[in-house]
Amino acid sequence: MNIFRFAGDMTHLFSILVLLLKIHTIKSCAGISLKTQEMYAIVFVTRYLDLFTDYVSFYNSIMKIIFLGSSFSIIWYMRHHKIVRRSYDKDQDTFRHYFLMLPCLLLALLFNERFTFKEVMWSFSLFLEAVAILPQLVLLQRTRNIDNLTGQYVFLLGAYRAFYLLNWIYRYFTEPHYIHWIPWISGLIQTLLYADFFYYYFHSWKNNKKLELPA
């Protein structure tokens, strides 16, 4: 494992910890899209079908369990916790995320490394992850005023994918025959979706102002 892959994993983990910190300490999920969280849960379930069949390493297994457990924990809090669920803005979080899933599944059936159930689901998870942030970004644009923890959560998610792009570039130049177009293209699309948010995030940080996105 190279430094870029490790940095990506840790940044991804920190993003989840920031979100859980917001939910546990403030007892609020204001500004968080349940639609995005549900899609991330589907991403992890379909990507980690090999959790109990193919052992890679202790680190790999622990990270998979953490991502799966934290995703369902966040969804449970947003849907069922008697205090947290009151702060969920259902009227603003209206992105029809189910319409993203069918195109991602069709792409996975057409573009995969091997036409097996696991490989198709792995490709599906990559395509779905690329667009899973869309409901969150739309919600932030609608609410405009974004609290610090929510802004940090989204920023860390974008940074995680940026580190993975560096990881792939590094491996391309250091490992022979390392070519994987599906994660590369989906990862690039996912990173580009964060570009507008990154711009306003750094602008607010530079000017020491509260993060606001244009309507």
mmCIF file of C-alpha atoms in Angstrom, residues 12 15 36 40 129-134 136-137 140 151 153-162 187-202 213:
data_model
loop_
_atom_site.group_PDB
_atom_site.id
_atom_site.type_symbol
_atom_site.label_atom_id
_atom_site.label_comp_id
_atom_site.label_asym_id
_atom_site.label_seq_id
_atom_site.Cartn_x
_atom_site.Cartn_y
_atom_site.Cartn_z
ATOM 1 C CA HIS A 12 -12.504 8.730 4.004
ATOM 2 C CA SER A 15 -15.104 12.157 6.892
ATOM 3 C CA THR A 36 -26.626 10.217 -0.297
ATOM 4 C CA TYR A 40 -23.263 4.990 0.088
ATOM 5 C CA GLU A 129 -20.273 6.038 -5.817
ATOM 6 C CA ALA A 130 -19.329 8.468 -8.581
ATOM 7 C CA VAL A 131 -22.786 10.079 -8.413
ATOM 8 C CA ALA A 132 -23.798 9.324 -4.813
ATOM 9 C CA ILE A 133 -22.708 12.793 -3.660
ATOM 10 C CA LEU A 134 -25.166 14.555 -5.995
ATOM 11 C CA GLN A 136 -25.786 16.043 -0.870
ATOM 12 C CA LEU A 137 -24.457 18.769 -3.153
ATOM 13 C CA LEU A 140 -26.217 22.154 0.261
ATOM 14 C CA GLY A 151 -18.602 21.468 5.185
ATOM 15 C CA TYR A 153 -17.502 16.211 5.967
ATOM 16 C CA VAL A 154 -18.100 16.959 2.274
ATOM 17 C CA PHE A 155 -14.578 18.365 1.844
ATOM 18 C CA LEU A 156 -13.011 15.216 3.311
ATOM 19 C CA LEU A 157 -15.129 13.025 1.037
ATOM 20 C CA GLY A 158 -13.817 14.926 -1.965
ATOM 21 C CA ALA A 159 -10.253 14.799 -0.674
ATOM 22 C CA TYR A 160 -10.526 11.022 -0.231
ATOM 23 C CA ARG A 161 -11.304 10.569 -3.895
ATOM 24 C CA ALA A 162 -8.566 13.025 -4.932
ATOM 25 C CA GLY A 187 -13.220 8.248 -9.817
ATOM 26 C CA LEU A 188 -12.397 11.160 -12.113
ATOM 27 C CA ILE A 189 -16.097 11.954 -12.602
ATOM 28 C CA GLN A 190 -16.651 11.781 -8.846
ATOM 29 C CA THR A 191 -13.761 14.168 -8.169
ATOM 30 C CA LEU A 192 -14.959 16.642 -10.800
ATOM 31 C CA LEU A 193 -18.371 16.799 -9.128
ATOM 32 C CA TYR A 194 -16.644 18.258 -6.065
ATOM 33 C CA ALA A 195 -14.829 20.980 -8.035
ATOM 34 C CA ASP A 196 -17.440 23.695 -7.450
ATOM 35 C CA PHE A 197 -17.689 22.852 -3.750
ATOM 36 C CA PHE A 198 -13.888 22.908 -3.367
ATOM 37 C CA TYR A 199 -13.749 26.353 -4.907
ATOM 38 C CA TYR A 200 -16.225 27.861 -2.437
ATOM 39 C CA TYR A 201 -14.767 25.875 0.468
ATOM 40 C CA PHE A 202 -11.246 27.276 -0.064
ATOM 41 C CA LEU A 213 -22.921 28.064 -1.936
#
